[in-house]
Each structure stands twice: as structure tokens, then as C-alpha cells.
PDB file of C-alpha atoms in Angstrom:
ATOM      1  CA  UNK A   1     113.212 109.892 123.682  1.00  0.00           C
ATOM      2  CA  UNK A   2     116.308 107.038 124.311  1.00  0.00           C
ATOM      3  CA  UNK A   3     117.087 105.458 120.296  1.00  0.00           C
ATOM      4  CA  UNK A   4     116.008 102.285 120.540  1.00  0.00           C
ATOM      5  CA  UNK A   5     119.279 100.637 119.255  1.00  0.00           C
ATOM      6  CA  UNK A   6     121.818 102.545 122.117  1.00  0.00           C
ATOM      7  CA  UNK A   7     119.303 102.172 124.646  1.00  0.00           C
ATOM      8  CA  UNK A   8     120.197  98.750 126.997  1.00  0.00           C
ATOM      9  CA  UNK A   9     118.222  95.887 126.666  1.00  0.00           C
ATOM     10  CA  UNK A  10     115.759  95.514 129.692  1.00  0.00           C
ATOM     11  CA  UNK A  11     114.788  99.184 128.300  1.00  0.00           C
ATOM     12  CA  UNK A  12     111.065  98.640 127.770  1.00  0.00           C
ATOM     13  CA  UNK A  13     111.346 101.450 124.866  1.00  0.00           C
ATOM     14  CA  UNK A  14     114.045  99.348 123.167  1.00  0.00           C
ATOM     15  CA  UNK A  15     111.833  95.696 123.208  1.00  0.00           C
ATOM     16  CA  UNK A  16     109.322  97.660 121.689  1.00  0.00           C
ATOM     17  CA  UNK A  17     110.889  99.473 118.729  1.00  0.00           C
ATOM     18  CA  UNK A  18     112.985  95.926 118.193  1.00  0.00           C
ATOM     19  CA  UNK A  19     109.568  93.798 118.401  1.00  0.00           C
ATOM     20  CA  UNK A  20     108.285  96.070 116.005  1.00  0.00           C
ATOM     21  CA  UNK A  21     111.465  96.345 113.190  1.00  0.00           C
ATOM     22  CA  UNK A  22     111.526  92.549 113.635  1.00  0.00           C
ATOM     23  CA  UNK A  23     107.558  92.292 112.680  1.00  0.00           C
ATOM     24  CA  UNK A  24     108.358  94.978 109.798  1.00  0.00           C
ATOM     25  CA  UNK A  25     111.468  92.719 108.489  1.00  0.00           C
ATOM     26  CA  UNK A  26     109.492  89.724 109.024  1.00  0.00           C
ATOM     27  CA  UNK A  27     106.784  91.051 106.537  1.00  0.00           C
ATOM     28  CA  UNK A  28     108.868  92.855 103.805  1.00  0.00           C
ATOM     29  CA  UNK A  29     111.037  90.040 103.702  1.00  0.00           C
ATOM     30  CA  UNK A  30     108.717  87.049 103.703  1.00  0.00           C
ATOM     31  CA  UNK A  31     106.910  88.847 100.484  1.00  0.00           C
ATOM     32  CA  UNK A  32     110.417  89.559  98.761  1.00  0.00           C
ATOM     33  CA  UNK A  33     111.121  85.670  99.024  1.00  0.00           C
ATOM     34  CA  UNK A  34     107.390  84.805  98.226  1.00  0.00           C
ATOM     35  CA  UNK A  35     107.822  87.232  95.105  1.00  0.00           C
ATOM     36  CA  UNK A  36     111.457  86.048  94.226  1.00  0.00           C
ATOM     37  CA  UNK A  37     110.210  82.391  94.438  1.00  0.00           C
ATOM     38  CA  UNK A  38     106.877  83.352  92.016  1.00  0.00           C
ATOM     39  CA  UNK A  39     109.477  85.055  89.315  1.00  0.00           C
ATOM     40  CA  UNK A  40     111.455  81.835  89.313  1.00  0.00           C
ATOM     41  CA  UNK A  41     108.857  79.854  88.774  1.00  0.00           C
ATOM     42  CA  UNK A  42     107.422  82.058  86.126  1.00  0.00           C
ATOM     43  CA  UNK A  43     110.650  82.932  83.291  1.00  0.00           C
ATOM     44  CA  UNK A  44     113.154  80.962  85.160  1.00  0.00           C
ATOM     45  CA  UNK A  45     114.767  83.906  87.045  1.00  0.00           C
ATOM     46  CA  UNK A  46     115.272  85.757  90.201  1.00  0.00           C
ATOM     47  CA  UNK A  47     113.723  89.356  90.763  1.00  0.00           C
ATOM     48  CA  UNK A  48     115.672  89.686  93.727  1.00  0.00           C
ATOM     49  CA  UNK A  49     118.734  87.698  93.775  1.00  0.00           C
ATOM     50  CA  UNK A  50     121.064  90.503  91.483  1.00  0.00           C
ATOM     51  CA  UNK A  51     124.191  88.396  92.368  1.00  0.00           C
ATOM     52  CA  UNK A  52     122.740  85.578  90.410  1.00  0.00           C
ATOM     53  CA  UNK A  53     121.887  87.786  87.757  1.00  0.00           C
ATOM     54  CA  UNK A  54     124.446  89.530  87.033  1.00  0.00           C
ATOM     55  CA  UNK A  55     126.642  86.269  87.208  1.00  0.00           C
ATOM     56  CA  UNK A  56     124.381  84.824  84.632  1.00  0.00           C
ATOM     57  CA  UNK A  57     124.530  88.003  82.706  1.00  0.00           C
ATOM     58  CA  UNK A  58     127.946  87.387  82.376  1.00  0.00           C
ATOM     59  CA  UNK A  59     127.917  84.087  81.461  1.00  0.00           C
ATOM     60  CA  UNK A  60     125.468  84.908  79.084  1.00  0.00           C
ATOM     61  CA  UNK A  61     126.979  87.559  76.960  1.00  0.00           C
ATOM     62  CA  UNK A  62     130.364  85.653  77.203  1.00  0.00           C
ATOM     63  CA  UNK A  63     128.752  82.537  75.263  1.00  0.00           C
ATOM     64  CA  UNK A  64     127.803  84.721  72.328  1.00  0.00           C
ATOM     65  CA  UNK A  65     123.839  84.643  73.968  1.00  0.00           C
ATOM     66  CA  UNK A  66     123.590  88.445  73.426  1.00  0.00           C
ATOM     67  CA  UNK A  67     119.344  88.566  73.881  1.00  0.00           C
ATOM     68  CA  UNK A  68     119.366  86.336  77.249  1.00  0.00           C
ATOM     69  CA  UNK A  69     122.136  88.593  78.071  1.00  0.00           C
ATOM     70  CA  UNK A  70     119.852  91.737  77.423  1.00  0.00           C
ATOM     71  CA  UNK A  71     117.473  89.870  79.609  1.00  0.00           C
ATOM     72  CA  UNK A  72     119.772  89.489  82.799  1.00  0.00           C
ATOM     73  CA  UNK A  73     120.899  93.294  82.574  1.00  0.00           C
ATOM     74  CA  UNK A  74     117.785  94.555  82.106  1.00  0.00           C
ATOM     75  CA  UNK A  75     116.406  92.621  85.402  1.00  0.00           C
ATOM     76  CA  UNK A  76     119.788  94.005  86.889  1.00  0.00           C
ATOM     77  CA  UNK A  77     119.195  97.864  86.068  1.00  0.00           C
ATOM     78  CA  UNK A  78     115.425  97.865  86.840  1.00  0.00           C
ATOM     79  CA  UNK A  79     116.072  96.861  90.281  1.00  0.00           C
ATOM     80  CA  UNK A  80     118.747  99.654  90.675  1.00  0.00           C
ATOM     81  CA  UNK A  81     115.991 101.677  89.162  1.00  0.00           C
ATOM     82  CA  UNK A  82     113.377 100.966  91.737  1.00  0.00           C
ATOM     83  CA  UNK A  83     116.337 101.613  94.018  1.00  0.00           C
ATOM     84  CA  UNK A  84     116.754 104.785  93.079  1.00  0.00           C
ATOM     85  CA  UNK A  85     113.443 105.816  93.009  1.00  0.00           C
ATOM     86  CA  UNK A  86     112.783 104.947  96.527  1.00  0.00           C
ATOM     87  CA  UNK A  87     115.600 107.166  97.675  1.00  0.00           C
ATOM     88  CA  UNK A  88     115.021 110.045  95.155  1.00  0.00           C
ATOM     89  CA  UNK A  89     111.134 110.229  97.306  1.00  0.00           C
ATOM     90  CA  UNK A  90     112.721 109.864 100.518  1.00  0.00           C
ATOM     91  CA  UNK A  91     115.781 112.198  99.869  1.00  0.00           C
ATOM     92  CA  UNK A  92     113.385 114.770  98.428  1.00  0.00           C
ATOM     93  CA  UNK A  93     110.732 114.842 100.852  1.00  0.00           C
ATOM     94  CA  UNK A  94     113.041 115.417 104.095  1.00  0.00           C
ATOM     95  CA  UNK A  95     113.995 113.757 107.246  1.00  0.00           C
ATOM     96  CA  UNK A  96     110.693 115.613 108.604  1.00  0.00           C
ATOM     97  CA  UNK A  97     108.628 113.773 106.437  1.00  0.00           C
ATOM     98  CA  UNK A  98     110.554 110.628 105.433  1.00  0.00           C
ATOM     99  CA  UNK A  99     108.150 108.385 107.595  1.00  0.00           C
ATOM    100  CA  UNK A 100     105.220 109.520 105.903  1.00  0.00           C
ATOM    101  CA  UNK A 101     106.592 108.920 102.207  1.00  0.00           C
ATOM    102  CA  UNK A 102     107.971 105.058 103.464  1.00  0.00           C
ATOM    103  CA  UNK A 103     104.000 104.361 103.997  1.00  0.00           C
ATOM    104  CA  UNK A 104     103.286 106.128 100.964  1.00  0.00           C
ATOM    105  CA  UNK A 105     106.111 103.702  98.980  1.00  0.00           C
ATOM    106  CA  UNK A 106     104.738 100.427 100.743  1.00  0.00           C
ATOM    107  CA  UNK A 107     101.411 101.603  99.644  1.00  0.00           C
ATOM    108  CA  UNK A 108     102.501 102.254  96.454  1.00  0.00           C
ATOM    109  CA  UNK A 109     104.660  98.985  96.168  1.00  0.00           C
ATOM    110  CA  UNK A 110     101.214  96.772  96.766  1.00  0.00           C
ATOM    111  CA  UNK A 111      99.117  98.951  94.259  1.00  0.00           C
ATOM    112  CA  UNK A 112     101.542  98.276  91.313  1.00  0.00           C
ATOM    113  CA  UNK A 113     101.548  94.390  92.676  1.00  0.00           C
ATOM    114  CA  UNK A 114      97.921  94.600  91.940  1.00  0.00           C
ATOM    115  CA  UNK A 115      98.103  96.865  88.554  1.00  0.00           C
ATOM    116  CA  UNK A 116     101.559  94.170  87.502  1.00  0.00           C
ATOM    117  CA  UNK A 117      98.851  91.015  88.523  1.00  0.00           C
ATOM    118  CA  UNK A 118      96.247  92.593  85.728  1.00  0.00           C
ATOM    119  CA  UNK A 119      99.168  93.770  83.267  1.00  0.00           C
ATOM    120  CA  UNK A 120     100.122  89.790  83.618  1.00  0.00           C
ATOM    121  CA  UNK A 121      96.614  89.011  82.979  1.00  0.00           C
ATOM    122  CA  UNK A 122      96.174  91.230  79.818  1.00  0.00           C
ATOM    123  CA  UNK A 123      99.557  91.045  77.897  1.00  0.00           C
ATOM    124  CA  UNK A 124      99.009  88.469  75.068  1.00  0.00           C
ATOM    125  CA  UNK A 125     103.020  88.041  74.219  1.00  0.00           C
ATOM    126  CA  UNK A 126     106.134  88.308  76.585  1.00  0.00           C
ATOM    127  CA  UNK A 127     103.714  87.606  79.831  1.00  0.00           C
ATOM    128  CA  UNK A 128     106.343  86.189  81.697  1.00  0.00           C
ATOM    129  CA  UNK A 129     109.162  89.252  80.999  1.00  0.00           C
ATOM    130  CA  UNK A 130     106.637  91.828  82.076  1.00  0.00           C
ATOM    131  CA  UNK A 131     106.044  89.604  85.161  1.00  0.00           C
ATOM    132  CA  UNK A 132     109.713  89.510  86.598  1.00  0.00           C
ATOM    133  CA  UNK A 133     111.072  93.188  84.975  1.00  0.00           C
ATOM    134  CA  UNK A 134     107.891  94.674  87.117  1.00  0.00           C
ATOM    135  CA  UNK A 135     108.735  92.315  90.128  1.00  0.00           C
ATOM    136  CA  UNK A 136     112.856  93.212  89.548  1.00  0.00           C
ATOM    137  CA  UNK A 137     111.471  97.390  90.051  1.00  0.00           C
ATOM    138  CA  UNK A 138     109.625  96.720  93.090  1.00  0.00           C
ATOM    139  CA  UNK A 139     112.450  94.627  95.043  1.00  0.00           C
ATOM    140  CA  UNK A 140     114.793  97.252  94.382  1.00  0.00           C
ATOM    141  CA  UNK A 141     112.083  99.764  95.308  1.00  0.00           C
ATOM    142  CA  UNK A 142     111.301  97.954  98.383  1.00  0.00           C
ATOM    143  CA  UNK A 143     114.841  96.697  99.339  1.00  0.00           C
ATOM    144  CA  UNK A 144     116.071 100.518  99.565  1.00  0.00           C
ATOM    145  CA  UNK A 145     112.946 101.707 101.585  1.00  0.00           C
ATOM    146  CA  UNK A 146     113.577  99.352 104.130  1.00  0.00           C
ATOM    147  CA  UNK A 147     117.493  99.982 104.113  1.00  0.00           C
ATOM    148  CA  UNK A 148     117.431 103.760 104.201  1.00  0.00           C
ATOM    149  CA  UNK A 149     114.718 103.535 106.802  1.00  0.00           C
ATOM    150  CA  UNK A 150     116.308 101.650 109.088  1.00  0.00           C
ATOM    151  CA  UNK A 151     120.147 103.256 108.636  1.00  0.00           C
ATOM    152  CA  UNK A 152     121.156  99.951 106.828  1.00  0.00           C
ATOM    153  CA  UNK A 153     120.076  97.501 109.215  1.00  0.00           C
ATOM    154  CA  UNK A 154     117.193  95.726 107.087  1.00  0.00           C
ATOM    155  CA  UNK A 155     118.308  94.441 103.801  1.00  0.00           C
ATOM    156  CA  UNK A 156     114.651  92.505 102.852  1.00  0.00           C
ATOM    157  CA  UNK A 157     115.907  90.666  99.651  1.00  0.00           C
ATOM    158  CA  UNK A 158     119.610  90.908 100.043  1.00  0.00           C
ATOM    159  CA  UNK A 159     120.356  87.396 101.579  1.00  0.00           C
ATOM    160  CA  UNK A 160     123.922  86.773 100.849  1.00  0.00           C
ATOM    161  CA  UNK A 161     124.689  90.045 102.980  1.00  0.00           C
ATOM    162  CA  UNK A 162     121.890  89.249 105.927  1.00  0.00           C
ATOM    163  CA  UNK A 163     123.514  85.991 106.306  1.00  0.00           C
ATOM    164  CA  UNK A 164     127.199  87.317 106.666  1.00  0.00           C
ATOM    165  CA  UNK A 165     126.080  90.021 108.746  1.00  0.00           C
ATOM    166  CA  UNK A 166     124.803  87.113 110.971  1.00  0.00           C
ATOM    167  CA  UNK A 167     128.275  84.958 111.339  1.00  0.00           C
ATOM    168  CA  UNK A 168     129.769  88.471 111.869  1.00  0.00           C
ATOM    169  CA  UNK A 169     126.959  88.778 114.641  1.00  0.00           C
ATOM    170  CA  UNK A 170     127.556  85.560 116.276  1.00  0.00           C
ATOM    171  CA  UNK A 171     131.489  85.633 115.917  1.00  0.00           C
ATOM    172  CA  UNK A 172     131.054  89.042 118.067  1.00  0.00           C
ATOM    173  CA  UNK A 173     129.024  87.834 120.721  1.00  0.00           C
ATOM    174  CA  UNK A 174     131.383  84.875 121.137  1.00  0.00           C
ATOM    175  CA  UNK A 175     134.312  87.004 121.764  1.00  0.00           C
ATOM    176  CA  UNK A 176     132.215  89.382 123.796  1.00  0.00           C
ATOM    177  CA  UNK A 177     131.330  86.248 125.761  1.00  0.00           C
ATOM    178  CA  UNK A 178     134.866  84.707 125.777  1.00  0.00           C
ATOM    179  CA  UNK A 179     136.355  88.082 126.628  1.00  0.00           C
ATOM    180  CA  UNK A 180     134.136  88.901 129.389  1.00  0.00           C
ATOM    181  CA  UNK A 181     132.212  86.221 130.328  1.00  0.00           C
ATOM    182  CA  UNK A 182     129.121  87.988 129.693  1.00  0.00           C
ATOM    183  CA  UNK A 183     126.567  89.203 127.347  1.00  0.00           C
ATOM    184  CA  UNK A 184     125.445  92.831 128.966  1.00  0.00           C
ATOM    185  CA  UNK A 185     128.110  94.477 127.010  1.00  0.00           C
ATOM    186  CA  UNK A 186     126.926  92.828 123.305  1.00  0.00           C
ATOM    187  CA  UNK A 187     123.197  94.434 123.889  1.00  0.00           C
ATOM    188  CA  UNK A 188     123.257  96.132 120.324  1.00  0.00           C
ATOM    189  CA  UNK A 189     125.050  92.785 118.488  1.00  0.00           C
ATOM    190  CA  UNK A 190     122.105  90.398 120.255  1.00  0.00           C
ATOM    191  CA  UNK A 191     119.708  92.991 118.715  1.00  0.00           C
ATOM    192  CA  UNK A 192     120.803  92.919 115.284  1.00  0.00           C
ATOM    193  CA  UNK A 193     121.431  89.209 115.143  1.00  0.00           C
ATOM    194  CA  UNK A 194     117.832  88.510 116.500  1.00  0.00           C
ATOM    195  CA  UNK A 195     117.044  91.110 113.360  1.00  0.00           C
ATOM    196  CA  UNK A 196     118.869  89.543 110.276  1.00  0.00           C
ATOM    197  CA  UNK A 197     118.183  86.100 111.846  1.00  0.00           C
ATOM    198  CA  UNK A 198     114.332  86.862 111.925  1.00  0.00           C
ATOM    199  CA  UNK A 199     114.631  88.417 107.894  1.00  0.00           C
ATOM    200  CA  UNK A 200     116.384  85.582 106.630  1.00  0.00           C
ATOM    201  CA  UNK A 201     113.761  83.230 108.237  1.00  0.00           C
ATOM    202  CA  UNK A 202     111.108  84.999 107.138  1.00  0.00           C
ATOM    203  CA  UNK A 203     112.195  85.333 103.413  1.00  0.00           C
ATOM    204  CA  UNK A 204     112.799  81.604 104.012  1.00  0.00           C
ATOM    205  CA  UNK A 205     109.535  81.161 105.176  1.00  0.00           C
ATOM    206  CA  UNK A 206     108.137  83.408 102.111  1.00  0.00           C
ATOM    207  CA  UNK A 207     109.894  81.319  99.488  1.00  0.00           C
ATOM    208  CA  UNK A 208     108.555  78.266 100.504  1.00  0.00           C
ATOM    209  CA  UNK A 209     105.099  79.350 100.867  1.00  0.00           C
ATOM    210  CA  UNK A 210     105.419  80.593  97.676  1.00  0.00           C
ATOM    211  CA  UNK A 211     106.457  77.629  96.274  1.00  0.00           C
ATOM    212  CA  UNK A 212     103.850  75.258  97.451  1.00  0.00           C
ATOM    213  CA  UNK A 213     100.807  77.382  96.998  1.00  0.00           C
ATOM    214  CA  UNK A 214     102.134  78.191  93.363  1.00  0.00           C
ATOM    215  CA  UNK A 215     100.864  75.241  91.634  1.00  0.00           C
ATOM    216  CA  UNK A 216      97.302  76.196  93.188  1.00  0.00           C
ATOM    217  CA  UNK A 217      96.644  79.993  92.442  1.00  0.00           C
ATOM    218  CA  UNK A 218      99.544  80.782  89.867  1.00  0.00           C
ATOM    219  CA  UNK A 219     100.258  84.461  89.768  1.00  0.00           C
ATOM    220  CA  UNK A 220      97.933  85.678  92.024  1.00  0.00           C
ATOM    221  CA  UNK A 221     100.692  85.120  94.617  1.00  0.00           C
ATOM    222  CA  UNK A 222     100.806  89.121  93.763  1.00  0.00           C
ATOM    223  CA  UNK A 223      97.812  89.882  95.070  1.00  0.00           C
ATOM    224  CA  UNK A 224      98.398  88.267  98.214  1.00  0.00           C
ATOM    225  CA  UNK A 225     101.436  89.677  98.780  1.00  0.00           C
ATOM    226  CA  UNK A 226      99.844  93.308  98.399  1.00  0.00           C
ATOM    227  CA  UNK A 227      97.689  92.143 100.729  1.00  0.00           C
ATOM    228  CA  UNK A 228     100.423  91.599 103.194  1.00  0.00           C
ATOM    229  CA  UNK A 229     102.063  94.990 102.555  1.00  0.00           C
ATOM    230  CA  UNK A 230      98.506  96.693 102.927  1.00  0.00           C
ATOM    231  CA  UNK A 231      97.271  94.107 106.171  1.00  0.00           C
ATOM    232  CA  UNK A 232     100.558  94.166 107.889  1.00  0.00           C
ATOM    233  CA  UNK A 233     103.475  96.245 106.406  1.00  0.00           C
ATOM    234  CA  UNK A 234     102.156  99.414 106.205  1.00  0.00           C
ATOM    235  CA  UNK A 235     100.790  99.336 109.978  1.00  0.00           C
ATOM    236  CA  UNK A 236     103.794  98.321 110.891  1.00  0.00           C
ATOM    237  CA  UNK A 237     105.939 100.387 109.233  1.00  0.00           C
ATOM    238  CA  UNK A 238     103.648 103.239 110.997  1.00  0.00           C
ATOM    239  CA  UNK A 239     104.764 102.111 114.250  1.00  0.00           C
ATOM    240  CA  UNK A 240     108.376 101.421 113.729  1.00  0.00           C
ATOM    241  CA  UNK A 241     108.941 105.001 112.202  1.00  0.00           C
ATOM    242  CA  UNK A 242     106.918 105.997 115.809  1.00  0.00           C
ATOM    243  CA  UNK A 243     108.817 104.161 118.396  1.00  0.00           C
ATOM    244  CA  UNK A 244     112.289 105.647 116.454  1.00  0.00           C
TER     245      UNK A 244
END
């Protein structure tokens, strides 16, 4: 079988395992920025965005704020936690079986949305910490599924680095185009850019969803993202470990 990402582009293999890592990107990150968004608007911080944390944890413990500080690093470690769990699984299972146990986390991920949407619902105190620590696990969970999956080449909720790798992308295919006067030798940068331009969109598209349903049906943004993982992420993900 050709790999899809050495393969050229007319290759009717290669459209098809790119159509599908673009439609699993799409969905993983257009929950992450649906779920980032939600955790915002919930304790004023970001599940996903550990730059932003960690620069606030910072600032934090510099201004003598030692419990917000607490806060921010806790956020920070439980999404290197998740992390770390989802490559302990896939490490541990072996190459021969790694596709199976990325279903098994994706599944996983939307059953603890679901069990974190009725923990939410339950907790009398400290609703809104429960909320973004469990929401902090799963991005990292997620985020390191999709990366090790994919060799790197999906980073669902890492934005910053999506949209460098993009005006690294496009810089490339200029000079490709400048150099040669042609794109059939920048095959495997047009992929990639059509990749990280489609993630970024799609957490984009996530966030703002997010944002203007919020008002409407609160926290059960959770459940409808598990419903997304379940619906379309997990099918998906079935295919794209196939076509590879």
C-alpha cells in the first residue's frame, strides 16, 4: 500500500487518506475550540490554551496570588496528565494495535464528557473548577491521540503551533513556486497546509459556535460535543487509521 503523505497528489489513495485526516482534524478540533470556548465562559479560563496558562500562572504567583496560581498550574499539569495517559495506552498496546486503542480513547474521551456534564450537575461547591480541571485532562488526552496518531501532523488544540506551521507552509510553497515555477514538486507542503489550515478553521468554527449557543443550553455544550466524537470522530478516526 503507497503512504498516503509520499504518494503524489493525483494518487487517488492519497485524496482519500487526506479527505479523511482533514474530516478527522476538522472534528477533534472544532470540539477542542467548542470546549476551550465553554471553559472560558465558565471560571474564566482556557482548558486548552497552556501558553496562556502558564503565562498567567506566572503572573499569578509573581503578584503574591499564590491560590489563583495553584489554579493555573493545576490546569497546566492535568493537561500534561491527560497527555500522558493517551500515550502510556498507545505506547503499551503496540503499533499492531494502536488504531484500535485511538477509537477506544475517542470513545473514552466522549464518555467522561458525559460523566464531567453530570459531575457539573451534582457538585454543590467549586462547580466551575471541576468543569475546566476535567475539560484541561481531556484536551491533553485528546491533543496527544491525535498527534501521535498522525506522526505530529494534527495538533487539535495547539493553535499557536498550527498557525506557524501554516506561514512555514505557505513561505515553502512560495519558494517552491519562485524556484521552479511550479507546484508538482511541493505535493506534501500543499497537503499539510490544506491540513493545519482546515484545523485552525475548524477550531475557529468550534469556538464560535460555542460561544453563541452558550447563553442557550449552558454546559450541555459537553454533551454535544460527545456527540460529535461518538457521530463523527470515532468513524472517522476508523477510516483514517484504514487508508494509512
Amino acid at each position: 500500500m503507497n503512504n498516503p503523505f509520499t504518494a503524489t497528489p493525483n494518487d487517488a489513495h492519497t485524496r482519500h487518506a487526506l479527505f479523511v485526516e482533514v474530516g478527522l482534524a476538522s472534528a477533534l478540533a472544532g470540539v477542542a475550540g467548542a470546549l476551550n470556548v465553554m471553559g472560558f465562559m465558565i471560571a474564566g479560563v482556557f482548558s486548552a490554551n497552556m501558553t496562556g496558562n502558564v503565562t498567567s500562572l506566572a503572573d499569578q504567583f509573581g503578584g503574591g496570588d499564590a491560590r489563583h496560581g495553584v489554579r493555573y498550574l493545576t490546569i497546566v499539569l492535568l493537561f500534561v496528565a491527560g497527555a500522558t495517559f493517551a500515550a502510556l495506552m498507545l505506547e503499551l498496546v503496540g503499533s499492531h494495535r494502536r488504531a484500535r486503542a485511538c477509537i477506544a480513547i475517542l470513545v473514552a474521551e466522549a464518555l467522561l464528557l458525559v460523566a464531567l456534564d453530570g459531575a457539573d450537575h451534582l457538585a454543590s461547591t467549586h462547580r466551575a473548577d471541576i468543569m475546566v480541571y476535567g475539560l484541561s485532562f481531556l484536551m491533553g488526552l485528546q491533543n496527544a491521540m491525535a498527534a501521535r496518531v498522525s506522526h505530529a501532523r494534527l495538533r487539535t488544540t495547539h493553535v499557536s503551533g498550527t498557525s506557524t506551521d501554516i506561514g512555514v507552509g505557505v513561505g515553502v510553497i512560495i519558494a517552491q513556486l519562485c524556484k521552479r515555477g511550479s507546484l508538482c514538486a511541493a505535493g506534501r507542503e500543499l497537503q499539510d497546509l490544506l491540513l493545519r489550515v482546515a484545523t485552525v478553521g475548524a477550531f475557529c468554527l468550534g469556538a464560535l459556535t460555542a460561544a453563541v449557543i452558550y447563553p442557550y443550553i449552558g454546559e450541555r455544550i459537553v454533551i454535544l460535543a460527545a456527540l460529535v466524537l461518538l457521530g463523527y470522530g470515532v468513524p472517522c478516526l476508523f477510516q483514517y487509521t484504514r487508508v494509512r
